[in-house]
Coordinates of C-alpha atoms in Angstrom, one line a residue:
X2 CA 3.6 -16.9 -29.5
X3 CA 3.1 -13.6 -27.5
X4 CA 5.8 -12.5 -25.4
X5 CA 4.7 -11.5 -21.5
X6 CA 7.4 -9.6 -19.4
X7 CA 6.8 -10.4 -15.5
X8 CA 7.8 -8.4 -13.0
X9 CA 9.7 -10.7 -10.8
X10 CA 10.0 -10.0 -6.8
X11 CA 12.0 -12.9 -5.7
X12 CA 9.1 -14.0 -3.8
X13 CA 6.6 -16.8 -4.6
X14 CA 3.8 -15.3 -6.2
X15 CA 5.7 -13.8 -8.9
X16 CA 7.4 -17.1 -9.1
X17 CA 4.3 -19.1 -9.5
X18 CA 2.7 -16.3 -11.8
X19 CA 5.6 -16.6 -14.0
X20 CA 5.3 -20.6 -14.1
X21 CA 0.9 -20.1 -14.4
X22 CA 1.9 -18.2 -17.9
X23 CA 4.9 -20.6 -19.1
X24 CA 1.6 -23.5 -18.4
X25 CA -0.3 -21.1 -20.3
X26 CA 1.7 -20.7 -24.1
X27 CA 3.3 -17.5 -23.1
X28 CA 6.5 -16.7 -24.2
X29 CA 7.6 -15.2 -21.0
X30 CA 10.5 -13.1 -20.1
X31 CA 11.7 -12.2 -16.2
X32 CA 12.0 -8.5 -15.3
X33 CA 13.4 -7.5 -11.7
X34 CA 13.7 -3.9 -10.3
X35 CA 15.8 -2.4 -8.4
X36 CA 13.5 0.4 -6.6
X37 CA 15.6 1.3 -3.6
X38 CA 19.8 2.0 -2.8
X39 CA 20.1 0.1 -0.1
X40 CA 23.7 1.2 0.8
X41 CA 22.1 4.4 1.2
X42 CA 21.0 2.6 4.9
X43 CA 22.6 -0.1 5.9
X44 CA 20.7 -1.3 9.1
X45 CA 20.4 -4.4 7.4
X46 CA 23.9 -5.6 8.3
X47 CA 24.1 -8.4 10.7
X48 CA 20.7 -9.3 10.4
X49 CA 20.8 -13.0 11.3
X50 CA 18.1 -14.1 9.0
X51 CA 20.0 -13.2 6.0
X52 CA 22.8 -15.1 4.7
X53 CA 26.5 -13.7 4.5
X54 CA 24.9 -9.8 5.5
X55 CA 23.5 -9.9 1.9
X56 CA 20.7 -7.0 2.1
X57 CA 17.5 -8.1 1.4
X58 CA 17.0 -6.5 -2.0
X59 CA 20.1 -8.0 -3.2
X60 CA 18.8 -11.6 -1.6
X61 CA 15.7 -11.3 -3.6
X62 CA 17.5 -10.8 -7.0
X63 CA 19.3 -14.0 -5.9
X64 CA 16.4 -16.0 -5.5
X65 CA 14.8 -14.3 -8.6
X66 CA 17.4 -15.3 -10.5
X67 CA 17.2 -19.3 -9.4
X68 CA 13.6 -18.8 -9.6
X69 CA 14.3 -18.2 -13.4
X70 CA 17.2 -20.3 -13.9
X71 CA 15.0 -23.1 -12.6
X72 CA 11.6 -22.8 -14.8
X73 CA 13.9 -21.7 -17.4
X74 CA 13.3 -17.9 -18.5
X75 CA 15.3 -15.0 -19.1
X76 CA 16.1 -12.7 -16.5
X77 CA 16.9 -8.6 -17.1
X78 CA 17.5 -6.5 -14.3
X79 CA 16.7 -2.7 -14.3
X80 CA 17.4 0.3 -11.8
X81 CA 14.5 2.7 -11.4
X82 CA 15.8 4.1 -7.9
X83 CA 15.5 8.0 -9.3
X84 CA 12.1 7.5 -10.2
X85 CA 11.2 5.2 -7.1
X86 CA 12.7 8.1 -4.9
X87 CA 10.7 11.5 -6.5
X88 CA 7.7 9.7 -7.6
X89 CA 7.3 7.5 -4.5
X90 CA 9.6 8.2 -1.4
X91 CA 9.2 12.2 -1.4
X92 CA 5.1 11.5 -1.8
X93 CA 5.6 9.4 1.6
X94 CA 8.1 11.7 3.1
X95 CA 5.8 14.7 2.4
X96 CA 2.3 13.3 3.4
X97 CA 4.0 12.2 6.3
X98 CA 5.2 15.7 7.5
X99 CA 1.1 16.6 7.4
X100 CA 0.8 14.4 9.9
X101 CA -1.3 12.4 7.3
X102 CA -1.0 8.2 6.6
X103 CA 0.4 7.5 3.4
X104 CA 0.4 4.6 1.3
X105 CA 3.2 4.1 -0.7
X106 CA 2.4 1.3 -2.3
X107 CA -0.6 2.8 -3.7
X108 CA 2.1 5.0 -6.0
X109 CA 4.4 2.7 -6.5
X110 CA 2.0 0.7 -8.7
X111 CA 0.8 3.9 -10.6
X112 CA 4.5 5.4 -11.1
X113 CA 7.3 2.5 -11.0
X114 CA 5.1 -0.9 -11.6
X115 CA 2.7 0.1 -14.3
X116 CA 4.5 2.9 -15.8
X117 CA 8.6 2.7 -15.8
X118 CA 8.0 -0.8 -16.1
X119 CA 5.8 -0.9 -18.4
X120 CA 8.5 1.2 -20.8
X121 CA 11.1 -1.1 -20.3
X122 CA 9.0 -4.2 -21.1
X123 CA 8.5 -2.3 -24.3
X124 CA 12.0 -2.3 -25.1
X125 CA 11.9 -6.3 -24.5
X126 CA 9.0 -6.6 -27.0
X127 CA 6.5 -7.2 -24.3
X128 CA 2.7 -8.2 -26.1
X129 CA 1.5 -7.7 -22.6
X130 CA 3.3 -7.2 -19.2
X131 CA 2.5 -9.4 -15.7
X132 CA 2.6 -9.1 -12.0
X133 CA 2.0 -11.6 -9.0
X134 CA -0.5 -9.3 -7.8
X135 CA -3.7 -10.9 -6.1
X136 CA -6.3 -9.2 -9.0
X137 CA -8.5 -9.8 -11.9
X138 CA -9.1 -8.2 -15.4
X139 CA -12.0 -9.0 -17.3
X140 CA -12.4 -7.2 -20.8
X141 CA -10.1 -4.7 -19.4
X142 CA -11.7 -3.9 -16.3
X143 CA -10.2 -4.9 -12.8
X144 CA -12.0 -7.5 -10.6
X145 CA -11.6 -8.2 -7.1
X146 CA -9.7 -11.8 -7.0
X147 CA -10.7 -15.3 -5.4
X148 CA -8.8 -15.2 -2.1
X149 CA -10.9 -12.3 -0.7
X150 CA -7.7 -12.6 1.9
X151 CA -5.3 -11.6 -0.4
X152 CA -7.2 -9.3 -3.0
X153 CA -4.8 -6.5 -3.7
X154 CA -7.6 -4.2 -6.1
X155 CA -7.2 -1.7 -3.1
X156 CA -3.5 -1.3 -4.3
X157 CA -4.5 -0.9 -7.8
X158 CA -6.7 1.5 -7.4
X159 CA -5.1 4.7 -9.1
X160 CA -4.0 2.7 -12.5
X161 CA -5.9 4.2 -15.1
X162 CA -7.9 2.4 -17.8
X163 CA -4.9 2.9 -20.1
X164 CA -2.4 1.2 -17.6
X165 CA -4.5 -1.6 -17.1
X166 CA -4.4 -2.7 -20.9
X167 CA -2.1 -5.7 -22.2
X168 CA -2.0 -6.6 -18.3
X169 CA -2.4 -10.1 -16.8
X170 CA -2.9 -11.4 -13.3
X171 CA -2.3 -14.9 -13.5
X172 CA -3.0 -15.3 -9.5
X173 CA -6.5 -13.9 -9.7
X174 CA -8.2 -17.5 -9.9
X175 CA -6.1 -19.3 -7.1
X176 CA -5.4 -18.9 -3.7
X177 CA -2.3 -18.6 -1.2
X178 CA -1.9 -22.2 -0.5
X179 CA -2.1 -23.4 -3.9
X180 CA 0.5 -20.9 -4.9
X181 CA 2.6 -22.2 -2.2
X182 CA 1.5 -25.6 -3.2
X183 CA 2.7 -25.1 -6.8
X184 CA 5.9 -23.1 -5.8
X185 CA 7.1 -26.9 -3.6
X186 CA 6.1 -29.1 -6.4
X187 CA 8.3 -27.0 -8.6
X188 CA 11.3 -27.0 -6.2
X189 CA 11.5 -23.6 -6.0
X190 CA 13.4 -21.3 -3.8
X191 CA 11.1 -19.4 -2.7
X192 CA 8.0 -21.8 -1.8
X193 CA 8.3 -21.2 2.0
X194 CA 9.5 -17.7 1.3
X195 CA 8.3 -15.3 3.9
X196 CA 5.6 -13.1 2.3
X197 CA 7.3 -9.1 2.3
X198 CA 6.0 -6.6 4.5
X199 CA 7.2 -2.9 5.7
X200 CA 7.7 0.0 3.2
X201 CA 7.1 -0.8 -0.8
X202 CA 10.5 -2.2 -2.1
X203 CA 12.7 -0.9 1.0
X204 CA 11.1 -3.3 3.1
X205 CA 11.4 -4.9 6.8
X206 CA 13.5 -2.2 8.6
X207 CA 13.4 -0.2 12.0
X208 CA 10.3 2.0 11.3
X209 CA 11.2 4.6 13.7
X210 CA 15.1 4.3 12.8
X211 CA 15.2 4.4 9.4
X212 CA 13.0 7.5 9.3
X213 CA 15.4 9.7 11.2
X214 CA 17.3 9.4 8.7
X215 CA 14.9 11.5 6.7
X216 CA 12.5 13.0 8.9
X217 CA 13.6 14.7 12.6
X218 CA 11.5 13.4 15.2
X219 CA 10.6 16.1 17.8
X220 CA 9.2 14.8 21.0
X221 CA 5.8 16.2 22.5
X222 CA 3.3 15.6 24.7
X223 CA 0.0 13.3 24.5
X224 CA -3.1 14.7 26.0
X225 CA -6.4 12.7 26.7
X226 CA -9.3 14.8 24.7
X227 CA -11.4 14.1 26.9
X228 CA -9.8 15.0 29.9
X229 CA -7.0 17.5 28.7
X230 CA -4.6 15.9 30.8
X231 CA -1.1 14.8 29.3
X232 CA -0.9 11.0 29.8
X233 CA 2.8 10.8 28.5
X234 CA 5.3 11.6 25.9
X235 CA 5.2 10.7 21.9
X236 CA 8.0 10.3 20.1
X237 CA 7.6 12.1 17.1
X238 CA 3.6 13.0 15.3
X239 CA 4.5 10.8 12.3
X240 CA 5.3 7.6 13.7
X241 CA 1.3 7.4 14.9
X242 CA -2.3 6.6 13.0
X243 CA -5.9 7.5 14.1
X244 CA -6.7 4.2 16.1
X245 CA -3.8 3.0 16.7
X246 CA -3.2 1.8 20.4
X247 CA 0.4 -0.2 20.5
X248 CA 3.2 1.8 20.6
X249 CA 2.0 4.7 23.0
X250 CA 4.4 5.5 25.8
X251 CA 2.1 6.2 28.5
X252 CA 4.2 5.2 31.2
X253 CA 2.2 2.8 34.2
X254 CA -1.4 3.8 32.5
X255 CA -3.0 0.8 31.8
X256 CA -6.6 2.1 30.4
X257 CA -7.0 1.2 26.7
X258 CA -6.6 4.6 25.1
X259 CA -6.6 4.9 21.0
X260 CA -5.1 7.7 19.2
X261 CA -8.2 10.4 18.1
X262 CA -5.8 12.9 16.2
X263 CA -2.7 15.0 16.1
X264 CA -2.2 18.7 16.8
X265 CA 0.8 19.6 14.3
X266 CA 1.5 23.4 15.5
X267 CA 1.2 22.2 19.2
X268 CA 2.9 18.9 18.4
X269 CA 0.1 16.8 20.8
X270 CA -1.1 13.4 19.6
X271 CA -4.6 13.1 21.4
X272 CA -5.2 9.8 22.5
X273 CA -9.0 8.6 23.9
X274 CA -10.3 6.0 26.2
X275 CA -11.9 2.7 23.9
X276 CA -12.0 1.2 21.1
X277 CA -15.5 2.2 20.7
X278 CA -15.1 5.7 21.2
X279 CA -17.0 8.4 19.9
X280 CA -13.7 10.4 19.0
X281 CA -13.1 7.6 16.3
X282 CA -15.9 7.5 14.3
X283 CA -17.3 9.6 11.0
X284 CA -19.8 9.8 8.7
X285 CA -18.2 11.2 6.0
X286 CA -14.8 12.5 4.2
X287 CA -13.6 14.3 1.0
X288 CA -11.3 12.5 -1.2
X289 CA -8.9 14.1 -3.4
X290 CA -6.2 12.7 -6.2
X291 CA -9.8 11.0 -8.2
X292 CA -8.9 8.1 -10.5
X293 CA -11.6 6.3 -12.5
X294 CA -10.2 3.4 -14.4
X295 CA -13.6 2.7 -16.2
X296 CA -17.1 4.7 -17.0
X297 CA -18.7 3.6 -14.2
X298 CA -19.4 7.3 -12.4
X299 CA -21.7 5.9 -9.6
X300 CA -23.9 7.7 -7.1
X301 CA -23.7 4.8 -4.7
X302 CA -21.4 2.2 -4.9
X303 CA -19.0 0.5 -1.4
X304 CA -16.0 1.7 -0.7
X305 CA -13.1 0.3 1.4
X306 CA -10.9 2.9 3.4
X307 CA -7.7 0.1 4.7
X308 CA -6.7 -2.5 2.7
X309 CA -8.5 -6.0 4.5
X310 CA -11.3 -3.8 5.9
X311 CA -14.8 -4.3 5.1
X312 CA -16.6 -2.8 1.9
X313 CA -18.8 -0.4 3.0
X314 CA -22.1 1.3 1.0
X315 CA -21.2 4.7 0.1
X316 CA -23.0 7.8 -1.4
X317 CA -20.8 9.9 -3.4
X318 CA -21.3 13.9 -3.9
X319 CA -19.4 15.0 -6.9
X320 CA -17.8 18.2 -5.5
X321 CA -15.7 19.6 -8.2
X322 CA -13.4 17.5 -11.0
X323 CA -11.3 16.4 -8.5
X324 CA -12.9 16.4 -5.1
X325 CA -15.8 13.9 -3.8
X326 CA -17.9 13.6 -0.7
X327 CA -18.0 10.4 0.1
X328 CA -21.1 10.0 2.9
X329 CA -21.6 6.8 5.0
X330 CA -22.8 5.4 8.1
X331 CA -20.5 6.0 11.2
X332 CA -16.7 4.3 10.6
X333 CA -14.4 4.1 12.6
X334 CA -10.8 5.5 11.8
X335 CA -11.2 7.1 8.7
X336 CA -7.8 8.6 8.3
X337 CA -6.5 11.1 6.4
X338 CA -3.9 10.2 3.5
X339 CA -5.2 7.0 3.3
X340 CA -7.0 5.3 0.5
X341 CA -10.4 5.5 -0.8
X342 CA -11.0 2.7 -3.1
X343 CA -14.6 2.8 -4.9
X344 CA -16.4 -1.0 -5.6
X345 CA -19.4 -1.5 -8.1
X346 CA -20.2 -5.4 -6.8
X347 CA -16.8 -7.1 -7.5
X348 CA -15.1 -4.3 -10.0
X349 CA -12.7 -2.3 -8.8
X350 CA -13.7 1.2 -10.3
X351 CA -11.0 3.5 -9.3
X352 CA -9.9 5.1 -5.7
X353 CA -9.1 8.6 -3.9
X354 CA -7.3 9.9 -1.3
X355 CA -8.7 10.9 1.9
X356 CA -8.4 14.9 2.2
X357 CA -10.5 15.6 5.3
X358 CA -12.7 13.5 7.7
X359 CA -16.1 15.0 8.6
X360 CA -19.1 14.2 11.4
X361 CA -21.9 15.8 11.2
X362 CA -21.2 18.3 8.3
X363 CA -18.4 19.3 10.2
X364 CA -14.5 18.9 9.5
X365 CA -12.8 16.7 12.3
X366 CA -10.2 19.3 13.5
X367 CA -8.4 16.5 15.8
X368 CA -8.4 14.0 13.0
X369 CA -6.8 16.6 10.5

């Protein structure tokens, strides 16, 4: 019988992932990890959705451990906080003093999910290791997954070939509901489970809070590109995106002005008026940090810059070993820091990300 170490979350997909493999012949051993000190910040105290001010890491180990208990597999536990904090927290820290838009969770799969944990599974014997990630892998290769709503390839995107050998996805050929749908008629815990959002593995918490903890925030002004009049005050360059719209304090102006880019020596955040505004849109970036999981080395191919957004046909101009040109029709909010994840038809072929955004062979100075 071969042995299959899951990474378990404490939510319901890795609950029902870890049942999908018991159905399946596996032997199958639970693994949770603890990514993130959590009385390091403690603004989780008197939260009145969690029972007895347990913080919500803690909570999740809880319910991992019932999950377990109930389907009847081991559980280990493992701390990999050092490693979550240089490999993961600094990258996000860092990119987020360029003024850039990181994705943490893009790392945490490369450095903490499919490496540390990979190392430990070894030590429990593991013949292949598992997640309750929304994915496929088909003679090695990663696949885009049936619920096109949840499909997390975009996440996955800087694994290498190597770390996606011995690796199953036992969610790839189901969708939401009938995970849920499996969790109830299993009893478990966490069928109604609230799906986790906010920061990989430190989770729901005051954005703009917790990050003074880490980050000052210096207050500046926000100026209308357009117009080069200031139309209020931001509270700090990196709690803002290109496109965004909620969030800006611009006092009793009611026009529907969009973030266009960020001056960092000035400290201005530009805003413009309309979602469709020229100020938004590209037609090309470079992409940095290159990962091809496969062979594939395409000239044209689609590519998805947010995770839910559309696939869109790209041409790619191989710059140097580690830089690419990635040329398109005109998209809108193309941001730096961000992911570039590549597509050949449903296979997920590897990702970037986004150095510099460009219009008209020209560098976007206001977008970085």
């Amino acid at each position: 019988m071969k042995r299959v170490v899951i990474g378990m979350s404490g939510g319901v997909d890795s609950s029902v992932a870890a049942i999908l493999l018991k159905q399946q012949g596996y032997e199958v051993i639970g693994l949770f990890m603890r990514n993130w000190d959590s009385s390091v910040n403690n603004d989780y105290l008197g939260n009145p959705n969690l029972n007895n001010n347990i913080c919500p890491q803690e909570q999740d180990y809880n319910d991992a451990m019932e999950v377990c208990k109930k389907i009847g597999i081991e559980l280990h536990r493992v701390d990999f906080v050092k490693e979550y904090w240089d490999n993961v927290f600094n990258y996000f820290l860092e990119e987020l003093k360029l003024g850039r838009t990181p994705n943490p969770d893009v790392m945490c799969n490369k450095y903490i999910k499919f490496d540390c944990f990979v190392n430990e599974a070894k030590k429990l014997g593991a013949d292949f290791i598992a997640t309750g990630h929304y994915a496929k892998i088909k003679d090695g290769k990663l696949y885009k997954c049936l619920d096109s709503n949840k499909d997390q390839t975009y996440f996955l995107s800087q694994l290498s070939g190597e770390q996606l050998k011995n690796v199953l996805f036992p969610l790839g050929d189901i969708d939401k509901p009938t995970v849920r749908k499996i969790a109830e008629e299993y009893g478990l815990i966490t069928a109604n489970k609230k799906d986790s959002t906010g920061i990989c593995f430190i989770g729901e918490r005051n954005f703009k809070e917790f990050l003074k903890n880490y980050l000052p925030n210096q207050e500046g002004e926000i100026v209308n590109i357009e117009t080069n009049k200031v139309v209020g005050k931001h509270i700090g360059l990196m709690y803002y995106t290109i496109g965004q719209r909620r969030g800006l304090d611009i006092g009793g102006n009611k026009e529907r002005l969009f973030v266009v880019g960020k001056d960092l020596n000035k400290n201005i955040l530009y805003v413009a008026l309309g979602d469709d505004n020229e100020f938004l849109y590209s037609d090309s970036c470079i992409v940095d940090n290159i990962n091809f999981n496969c062979d594939i080395r395409p000239n044209k191919c689609s590519a998805k810059f947010r995770y839910r957004a559309t696939d869109y046909p790209v041409e790619l101009e191989y710059i140097n070993s580690n830089e690419i040109l990635v040329k398109y029709d005109k998209i809108k909010s193309v941001t730096p820091g961000q992911a570039c994840v590549f597509y050949y038809d449903d296979q997920c072929i590897g990702g970037s990300i986004i150095k510099e955004v460009r219009k008209n062979n020209e560098k976007l100075w206001y977008l970085l």
